Short mmCIF file of C-alpha atoms and ligand atoms in Angstrom, two decimals:
data_model
loop_
_atom_site.label_atom_id
_atom_site.label_comp_id
_atom_site.label_asym_id
_atom_site.label_seq_id
_atom_site.Cartn_x
_atom_site.Cartn_y
_atom_site.Cartn_z
CA UNK I 1 107.46 78.40 65.78
CA UNK I 2 110.91 79.98 65.95
CA UNK I 3 113.50 78.77 68.45
CA UNK I 4 112.88 81.76 70.74
CA UNK I 5 109.25 82.60 71.18
CA UNK I 6 109.41 84.10 74.67
CA UNK I 7 110.47 87.66 75.30
CA UNK I 8 113.67 88.28 77.30
CA UNK I 9 111.77 90.33 79.85
CA UNK I 10 109.35 87.47 80.56
CA UNK I 11 112.27 85.71 82.29
CA UNK I 12 111.60 88.08 85.22
CA UNK I 13 107.97 86.94 85.58
CA UNK I 14 108.47 85.17 88.90
CA UNK I 15 106.56 85.22 92.15
CA UNK I 16 108.45 83.46 94.94
CA UNK I 17 105.33 83.49 97.14
CA UNK I 18 103.52 81.13 94.75
CA UNK I 19 106.41 79.03 93.45
CA UNK I 20 105.57 75.94 95.52
CA UNK I 21 101.94 75.75 94.42
CA UNK I 22 102.43 72.63 92.27
CA UNK I 23 104.03 70.76 95.16
CA UNK I 24 101.25 71.88 97.50
CA UNK I 25 98.60 70.66 95.05
CA UNK I 26 100.23 67.26 94.74
CA UNK I 27 100.65 66.93 98.53
CA UNK I 28 96.98 67.77 99.02
CA UNK I 29 95.96 65.28 96.32
CA UNK I 30 97.78 62.61 98.31
CA UNK I 31 95.68 63.58 101.32
CA UNK I 32 98.47 65.43 103.16
CA UNK I 33 97.61 68.36 105.38
CA UNK I 34 99.36 71.58 104.32
CA UNK I 35 99.46 74.74 106.43
CA UNK I 36 99.83 77.55 103.92
CA UNK I 37 101.71 80.43 105.52
CA UNK I 38 102.88 81.90 102.25
CA UNK I 39 100.12 84.17 101.04
CA UNK I 40 98.98 87.38 102.75
CA UNK I 41 95.30 86.82 102.09
CA UNK I 42 93.15 88.05 105.01
CA UNK I 43 89.73 86.73 103.79
CA UNK I 44 91.00 83.16 104.27
CA UNK I 45 90.89 83.74 108.05
CA UNK I 46 88.61 86.79 108.31
CA UNK I 47 85.62 86.49 105.99
CA UNK I 48 85.03 89.78 104.15
CA UNK I 49 82.50 91.70 106.30
CA UNK I 50 78.86 91.11 105.40
CA UNK I 51 78.11 94.80 104.80
CA UNK I 52 80.74 94.82 102.06
CA UNK I 53 79.42 91.61 100.48
CA UNK I 54 75.90 93.10 100.58
CA UNK I 55 77.17 96.25 98.89
CA UNK I 56 78.72 94.14 96.12
CA UNK I 57 75.47 92.21 95.59
CA UNK I 58 73.46 95.45 95.64
CA UNK I 59 75.77 96.90 92.98
CA UNK I 60 75.02 93.90 90.77
CA UNK I 61 71.26 94.31 91.29
CA UNK I 62 71.58 98.02 90.52
CA UNK I 63 72.99 96.96 87.17
CA UNK I 64 76.49 98.33 87.76
CA UNK I 65 77.79 95.62 85.49
CA UNK I 66 79.23 97.49 82.53
CA UNK I 67 82.63 99.10 82.01
CA UNK I 68 83.21 101.92 84.44
CA UNK I 69 84.87 105.31 83.99
CA UNK I 70 88.45 104.25 83.19
CA UNK I 71 90.04 106.16 86.11
CA UNK I 72 87.41 104.83 88.55
CA UNK I 73 83.77 105.56 89.39
CA UNK I 74 83.17 108.92 91.06
CA UNK I 75 81.40 107.19 93.99
CA UNK I 76 84.66 105.39 94.89
CA UNK I 77 86.80 108.45 94.28
CA UNK I 78 84.52 110.44 96.56
CA UNK I 79 84.87 107.72 99.24
CA UNK I 80 88.68 107.84 98.91
CA UNK I 81 88.61 111.64 99.28
CA UNK I 82 86.49 111.31 102.44
CA UNK I 83 88.79 108.60 103.80
CA UNK I 84 91.92 110.76 103.43
CA UNK I 85 90.19 113.77 104.85
CA UNK I 86 88.79 111.83 107.84
CA UNK I 87 91.89 109.76 108.64
CA UNK I 88 94.73 112.07 107.67
CA UNK I 89 93.26 115.54 107.21
CA UNK I 90 94.46 115.49 103.61
CA UNK I 91 92.46 117.11 100.82
CA UNK I 92 92.66 114.78 97.83
CA UNK I 93 91.47 116.22 94.54
CA UNK I 94 89.11 114.12 92.50
CA UNK I 95 91.39 114.19 89.48
CA UNK I 96 94.42 113.09 91.50
CA UNK I 97 93.05 109.55 91.95
CA UNK I 98 93.37 106.63 89.54
CA UNK I 99 91.62 103.40 90.54
CA UNK I 100 93.54 100.27 89.52
CA UNK I 101 93.06 96.49 89.57
CA UNK I 102 94.94 96.27 92.86
CA UNK I 103 98.17 98.08 93.62
CA UNK I 104 99.67 95.42 91.38
CA UNK I 105 98.25 97.16 88.31
CA UNK I 106 99.28 100.54 89.70
CA UNK I 107 102.90 99.34 89.84
CA UNK I 108 102.84 98.31 86.21
CA UNK I 109 101.24 101.65 85.26
CA UNK I 110 104.03 103.49 87.09
CA UNK I 111 106.69 101.60 85.18
CA UNK I 112 104.85 101.95 81.89
CA UNK I 113 104.65 105.70 82.44
CA UNK I 114 108.19 106.26 83.72
CA UNK I 115 110.67 103.52 82.83
CA UNK I 116 112.64 103.37 79.60
CA UNK I 117 114.94 100.39 79.04
CA UNK I 118 117.89 100.94 81.40
CA UNK I 119 116.18 103.46 83.70
CA UNK I 120 116.33 102.75 87.40
CA UNK I 121 114.23 102.80 90.56
CA UNK I 122 115.39 102.79 94.17
CA UNK I 123 113.98 99.78 96.01
CA UNK I 124 114.65 98.96 99.65
CA UNK I 125 115.42 95.37 100.56
CA UNK I 126 113.86 93.26 101.95
CA UNK I 127 111.36 94.34 99.31
CA UNK I 128 107.84 93.33 98.38
CA UNK I 129 108.79 90.93 95.60
CA UNK I 130 106.47 92.38 92.95
CA UNK I 131 108.39 95.69 92.90
CA UNK I 132 111.41 93.82 91.64
CA UNK I 133 109.64 91.47 89.19
CA UNK I 134 107.60 94.23 87.63
CA UNK I 135 110.48 96.67 87.38
CA UNK I 136 112.69 94.05 85.69
CA UNK I 137 109.87 92.92 83.38
CA UNK I 138 109.45 96.55 82.37
CA UNK I 139 113.12 96.96 81.48
CA UNK I 140 114.14 98.82 84.65
CA UNK I 141 117.16 98.33 86.86
CA UNK I 142 116.85 98.24 90.65
CA UNK I 143 119.11 100.34 92.84
CA UNK I 144 119.00 98.49 96.12
CA UNK I 145 119.03 100.31 99.42
CA UNK I 146 118.34 98.61 102.73
CA UNK I 147 115.91 98.41 105.57
CA UNK I 148 118.32 97.86 108.45
CA UNK I 149 117.58 94.82 110.61
CA UNK I 150 119.87 96.02 113.41
CA UNK I 151 117.82 99.21 113.52
CA UNK I 152 114.40 97.50 113.82
CA UNK I 153 114.21 97.33 110.01
CA UNK I 154 114.10 101.11 109.73
CA UNK I 155 116.15 102.96 107.11
CA UNK I 156 119.67 104.28 107.53
CA UNK I 157 118.88 107.48 105.66
CA UNK I 158 122.48 108.73 105.56
CA UNK I 159 123.44 105.72 103.49
CA UNK I 160 120.61 106.47 101.01
CA UNK I 161 121.79 110.06 100.74
CA UNK I 162 125.35 108.90 100.06
CA UNK I 163 124.19 106.45 97.34
CA UNK I 164 122.25 109.13 95.51
CA UNK I 165 125.22 111.52 95.76
CA UNK I 166 127.39 108.82 94.22
CA UNK I 167 124.92 108.36 91.36
CA UNK I 168 124.91 112.11 90.86
CA UNK I 169 128.72 112.21 90.72
CA UNK I 170 128.60 109.38 88.15
CA UNK I 171 126.01 111.37 86.15
CA UNK I 172 123.50 108.52 86.52
CA UNK I 173 121.00 110.24 88.80
CA UNK I 174 118.79 111.30 85.88
CA UNK I 175 118.15 107.60 85.18
CA UNK I 176 116.53 107.14 88.59
CA UNK I 177 112.82 107.60 88.01
CA UNK I 178 111.37 106.81 91.42
CA UNK I 179 112.10 105.57 94.91
CA UNK I 180 109.54 103.25 96.51
CA UNK I 181 109.01 102.57 100.21
CA UNK I 182 106.50 100.25 101.91
CA UNK I 183 104.96 101.42 105.15
CA UNK I 184 103.84 99.37 107.07
CA UNK I 185 106.18 96.89 105.50
CA UNK I 186 105.82 93.56 103.79
CA UNK I 187 107.86 91.40 104.55
CA UNK I 188 109.34 92.88 107.77
CA UNK I 189 106.15 94.13 109.47
CA UNK I 190 107.83 97.44 110.36
CA UNK I 191 106.05 100.75 110.68
CA UNK I 192 108.59 103.36 109.62
CA UNK I 193 109.41 106.16 112.05
CA UNK I 194 108.17 109.62 111.23
CA UNK I 195 111.70 111.04 111.43
CA UNK I 196 112.84 108.46 108.84
CA UNK I 197 109.95 109.37 106.53
CA UNK I 198 110.85 113.05 106.82
CA UNK I 199 114.45 112.32 105.90
CA UNK I 200 113.43 110.13 102.97
CA UNK I 201 111.12 112.85 101.66
CA UNK I 202 113.97 115.38 101.93
CA UNK I 203 116.36 113.07 100.12
CA UNK I 204 113.87 112.43 97.30
CA UNK I 205 113.17 116.16 97.03
CA UNK I 206 116.85 117.21 97.10
CA UNK I 207 117.67 114.71 94.34
CA UNK I 208 114.60 115.29 92.19
CA UNK I 209 113.47 111.66 92.53
CA UNK I 210 109.74 110.89 92.59
CA UNK I 211 108.76 109.35 95.92
CA UNK I 212 106.28 106.46 95.91
CA UNK I 213 104.80 105.18 99.15
CA UNK I 214 102.91 101.87 99.25
CA UNK I 215 100.60 102.16 102.24
CA UNK I 216 98.36 99.15 101.66
CA UNK I 217 98.59 98.16 105.37
CA UNK I 218 97.98 101.66 106.75
CA UNK I 219 95.25 100.51 109.18
CA UNK I 220 96.92 97.26 110.21
CA UNK I 221 99.11 98.72 112.94
CA UNK I 222 99.44 97.44 116.54
CA UNK I 223 101.75 96.98 119.51
CA UNK I 224 101.30 100.70 120.18
CA UNK I 225 102.97 101.80 116.92
CA UNK I 226 101.93 104.99 115.13
CA UNK I 227 101.64 105.14 111.38
CA UNK I 228 102.28 108.36 109.45
CA UNK I 229 101.20 108.64 105.84
CA UNK I 230 103.69 110.04 103.37
CA UNK I 231 100.85 112.15 101.98
CA UNK I 232 101.20 114.39 105.06
CA UNK I 233 104.97 114.57 105.01
CA UNK I 234 105.46 115.02 101.28
CA UNK I 235 102.55 117.46 101.07
CA UNK I 236 104.38 120.10 99.07
CA UNK I 237 106.37 117.86 96.74
CA UNK I 238 105.63 115.40 93.92
CA UNK I 239 104.77 111.97 95.26
CA UNK I 240 102.54 108.98 94.63
CA UNK I 241 100.56 107.12 97.29
CA UNK I 242 99.55 103.53 96.55
CA UNK I 243 96.72 102.03 98.53
CA UNK I 244 93.74 99.75 98.11
CA UNK I 245 90.97 97.61 99.52
CA UNK I 246 92.87 94.32 99.68
CA UNK I 247 94.10 94.36 103.26
CA UNK I 248 92.42 97.10 105.37
CA UNK I 249 89.02 96.19 103.90
CA UNK I 250 89.74 92.48 103.83
CA UNK I 251 88.87 92.13 100.14
CA UNK I 252 91.95 90.91 98.25
CA UNK I 253 89.90 89.19 95.56
CA UNK I 254 87.96 92.32 94.64
CA UNK I 255 91.15 93.59 93.01
CA UNK I 256 90.64 97.25 93.89
CA UNK I 257 93.61 99.53 94.44
CA UNK I 258 94.26 103.19 93.78
CA UNK I 259 97.00 105.70 93.20
CA UNK I 260 96.92 109.24 94.50
CA UNK I 261 99.11 111.59 92.45
CA UNK I 262 98.75 115.15 93.71
CA UNK I 263 99.35 117.59 90.88
CA UNK I 264 102.27 119.48 92.35
CA UNK I 265 104.22 120.59 89.30
CA UNK I 266 104.52 120.14 85.53
CA UNK I 267 106.01 116.65 85.90
CA UNK I 268 103.37 115.31 88.26
CA UNK I 269 100.63 116.67 86.00
CA UNK I 270 102.26 114.87 83.07
CA UNK I 271 102.51 111.69 85.11
CA UNK I 272 98.90 111.84 86.28
CA UNK I 273 97.67 112.42 82.72
CA UNK I 274 99.74 109.49 81.45
CA UNK I 275 98.39 107.22 84.19
CA UNK I 276 94.88 108.18 83.09
CA UNK I 277 95.85 107.32 79.48
CA UNK I 278 97.06 103.92 80.68
CA UNK I 279 93.80 103.41 82.56
CA UNK I 280 91.87 104.16 79.37
CA UNK I 281 93.97 101.67 77.42
CA UNK I 282 92.77 98.88 79.72
CA UNK I 283 89.22 100.31 79.71
CA UNK I 284 87.94 99.68 83.23
CA UNK I 285 88.37 98.12 86.66
CA UNK I 286 85.79 95.65 88.05
CA UNK I 287 82.70 97.87 88.32
CA UNK I 288 80.58 96.27 91.09
CA UNK I 289 83.71 95.87 93.26
CA UNK I 290 84.32 99.64 93.02
CA UNK I 291 80.82 100.34 94.38
CA UNK I 292 81.32 97.79 97.14
CA UNK I 293 84.61 99.39 98.19
CA UNK I 294 83.00 102.84 98.19
CA UNK I 295 80.46 101.50 100.68
CA UNK I 296 83.23 99.75 102.65
CA UNK I 297 85.00 103.10 103.08
CA UNK I 298 81.92 105.19 103.78
CA UNK I 299 80.42 102.92 106.43
CA UNK I 300 82.94 103.96 109.05
CA UNK I 301 81.14 102.32 111.95
CA UNK I 302 80.98 98.86 110.37
CA UNK I 303 84.52 99.22 109.06
CA UNK I 304 85.96 100.14 112.43
CA UNK I 305 84.21 97.23 114.08
CA UNK I 306 85.52 94.70 111.53
CA UNK I 307 88.99 96.27 111.51
CA UNK I 308 89.30 96.24 115.32
CA UNK I 309 88.50 92.52 115.41
CA UNK I 310 90.90 91.70 112.61
CA UNK I 311 93.78 93.82 113.92
CA UNK I 312 93.52 92.57 117.50
CA UNK I 313 93.53 89.00 116.26
CA UNK I 314 96.55 89.75 114.02
CA UNK I 315 98.35 91.38 116.94
CA UNK I 316 97.85 88.24 119.07
CA UNK I 317 98.96 85.94 116.25
CA UNK I 318 102.03 88.01 115.33
CA UNK I 319 103.17 88.34 118.95
CA UNK I 320 102.65 84.63 119.58
CA UNK I 321 104.57 83.64 116.41
CA UNK I 322 107.35 86.12 117.26
CA UNK I 323 107.78 84.60 120.70
CA UNK I 324 107.80 81.05 119.35
CA UNK I 325 110.40 82.01 116.72
CA UNK I 326 112.64 83.70 119.27
CA UNK I 327 112.39 80.59 121.49
CA UNK I 328 113.75 78.49 118.60
CA UNK I 329 117.56 78.39 118.91
CA UNK I 330 118.08 78.57 115.12
CA UNK I 331 115.78 81.52 114.38
CA UNK I 332 115.43 85.12 115.53
CA UNK I 333 113.10 87.91 114.56
CA UNK I 334 112.48 91.61 115.10
CA UNK I 335 108.94 91.98 116.47
CA UNK I 336 106.64 93.52 113.85
CA UNK I 337 104.14 96.27 114.62
CA UNK I 338 102.26 96.43 111.33
CA UNK I 339 100.93 94.26 108.49
CA UNK I 340 100.92 90.51 109.32
CA UNK I 341 104.24 89.06 108.26
CA UNK I 342 107.25 88.00 110.25
CA UNK I 343 110.68 87.65 108.72
CA UNK I 344 112.88 85.43 110.89
CA UNK I 345 116.63 85.31 110.35
CA UNK I 346 117.91 81.74 110.04
CA UNK I 347 121.21 80.62 111.54
CA UNK I 348 122.20 78.45 108.58
CA UNK I 349 125.65 77.82 110.09
CA UNK I 350 123.97 75.66 112.77
CA UNK I 351 121.73 73.77 110.34
CA UNK I 352 122.43 71.09 107.76
CA UNK I 353 120.57 73.13 105.16
CA UNK I 354 122.47 75.06 102.56
CA UNK I 355 120.04 77.92 102.03
CA UNK I 356 116.52 79.30 102.28
CA UNK I 357 115.43 77.39 99.13
CA UNK I 358 116.32 74.09 100.69
CA UNK I 359 114.73 75.01 104.01
CA UNK I 360 111.40 76.05 102.46
CA UNK I 361 111.32 73.08 100.10
CA UNK I 362 112.15 70.43 102.72
CA UNK I 363 109.91 71.99 105.38
CA UNK I 364 106.98 71.82 102.97
CA UNK I 365 107.64 68.28 101.82
CA UNK I 366 108.44 66.78 105.22
CA UNK I 367 106.22 68.81 107.58
CA UNK I 368 103.49 70.19 105.33
CA UNK I 369 104.24 73.81 106.33
CA UNK I 370 104.53 76.28 103.46
CA UNK I 371 106.62 79.43 104.00
CA UNK I 372 108.32 81.76 101.52
CA UNK I 373 112.09 81.95 101.02
CA UNK I 374 113.61 85.26 101.99
CA UNK I 375 115.66 85.49 98.80
CA UNK I 376 112.39 86.23 96.97
CA UNK I 377 112.39 89.50 98.95
CA UNK I 378 116.12 90.11 98.61
CA UNK I 379 116.77 88.61 102.09
CA UNK I 380 118.42 85.22 101.58
CA UNK I 381 119.24 84.72 105.29
CA UNK I 382 115.54 84.91 106.13
CA UNK I 383 112.22 83.17 105.67
CA UNK I 384 108.80 84.83 105.62
CA UNK I 385 105.85 83.59 107.64
CA UNK I 386 102.31 84.91 107.21
CA UNK I 387 100.98 85.26 110.76
CA UNK I 388 97.28 85.60 109.91
CA UNK I 389 96.00 82.28 111.30
CA UNK I 390 94.86 81.93 114.91
CA UNK I 391 97.19 80.68 117.63
CA UNK I 392 96.10 77.01 117.34
CA UNK I 393 97.13 76.79 113.68
CA UNK I 394 100.28 78.86 114.15
CA UNK I 395 101.17 76.78 117.20
CA UNK I 396 100.90 73.59 115.15
CA UNK I 397 103.10 75.12 112.41
CA UNK I 398 105.64 76.37 114.97
CA UNK I 399 105.88 72.89 116.54
CA UNK I 400 106.59 71.50 113.08
CA UNK I 401 109.21 74.19 112.40
CA UNK I 402 110.89 73.48 115.78
CA UNK I 403 110.99 69.72 115.07
CA UNK I 404 112.30 70.31 111.58
CA UNK I 405 115.11 72.58 112.81
CA UNK I 406 116.05 70.15 115.59
CA UNK I 407 116.23 67.27 113.10
CA UNK I 408 118.38 69.31 110.72
CA UNK I 409 120.72 70.70 113.37
CA UNK I 410 124.46 70.30 112.92
CA UNK I 411 126.12 68.40 115.74
CA UNK I 412 128.28 70.83 117.68
C1 PLP B 1 103.27 95.86 100.07
C2 PLP B 1 102.24 95.33 99.13
N1 PLP B 1 101.88 96.07 98.06
C3 PLP B 1 100.96 95.62 97.20
C4 PLP B 1 100.36 94.38 97.35
C5 PLP B 1 99.37 93.91 96.31
O1 PLP B 1 98.20 94.55 96.51
P1 PLP B 1 96.93 94.42 95.59
O2 PLP B 1 96.11 93.31 96.12
O3 PLP B 1 96.28 95.76 95.79
O4 PLP B 1 97.37 94.21 94.19
C6 PLP B 1 100.69 93.59 98.45
C7 PLP B 1 100.07 92.27 98.63
O5 PLP B 1 100.46 91.47 99.43
C8 PLP B 1 101.66 94.08 99.35
O6 PLP B 1 102.04 93.35 100.40
#
């Protein structure tokens, strides 16, 4: 073997959410209890509804076990069309949908279709960490804008407009291939305001930048918030919606996501065709899972029942964890109203811990509570907590976090 076997881009293959797995495994082997609040995996606490499991099993018995149509089976595409029509009054065309192995595969398709070495994408921080890893792995450069904590983690749209004007003046705007937002947001739990979405759509349109909206938590909204899909706001302009079965349908392990790319103009037709080419290159998505998700979407009654239970439990857990965090003198957090994450700010100046790495590492080893460091999301003054578990488990973890902070407090 030569001295350098690994590619340069593979250096970006990092997932901060899973970086402590080895330590967790060894703690568990030693018989230690570990509360894992790092992974946003609903089926761990809310078993995937039985009607969806039955649909999966039925698909197997019906012999749906071969490769599927590369862009997704028509039964699932039809269910997605019905979902968008029912929930958002949006007419999705059958050829505008590409089914992917989770949004995760959709992100890599987007980059494969759009990003040449040195091209850029606008990403808002704190960001869902995969946007950054995948973009960098695919040779792209992030242009970082911000969700503004002092503004409830919404976006200061004027600052985005100014940044794009600057890029235009520097003749670099043509390198910017897309701008991606997450609504509701991971890791902040914010549901973006409609007025902000309208501004963002205008900015993308005025600058000729493709707008991508990751709406994987679109039904996990609470505390009275209202979610607006970008597909309604950006109706007349090129855009991509990313969504999937992982969270709303409580089926992360099925690995079913989808992209909706309305054919608005020559460029979006080119993009959609290229995404279909990419889908054909990887042949197929899990076939029985596609049938199961079609049933999950079409059985509105069962879905609504399961969703109501899950979302009300998440609302209780998130609000409880938020209160406990804000009662801790070293932490503070903006209350989320969507998804199931909370992103507390840490007052490191009052703690004998140098940064979020040290906090997450020591908390895990000494208290058996696993969180994720904020720097993995571009927010080094923060830590991320998955607030899916019920109050009893979260309460235990919060007690441990309180003790840990008190023990590591600087003497004043
Ligand atoms: C904002 C966001 N997008 C995408 C994903 C990944 O989704 P999928 O399971 O569809 O690959 C996640 C998972 O946590 C997420 O939080």
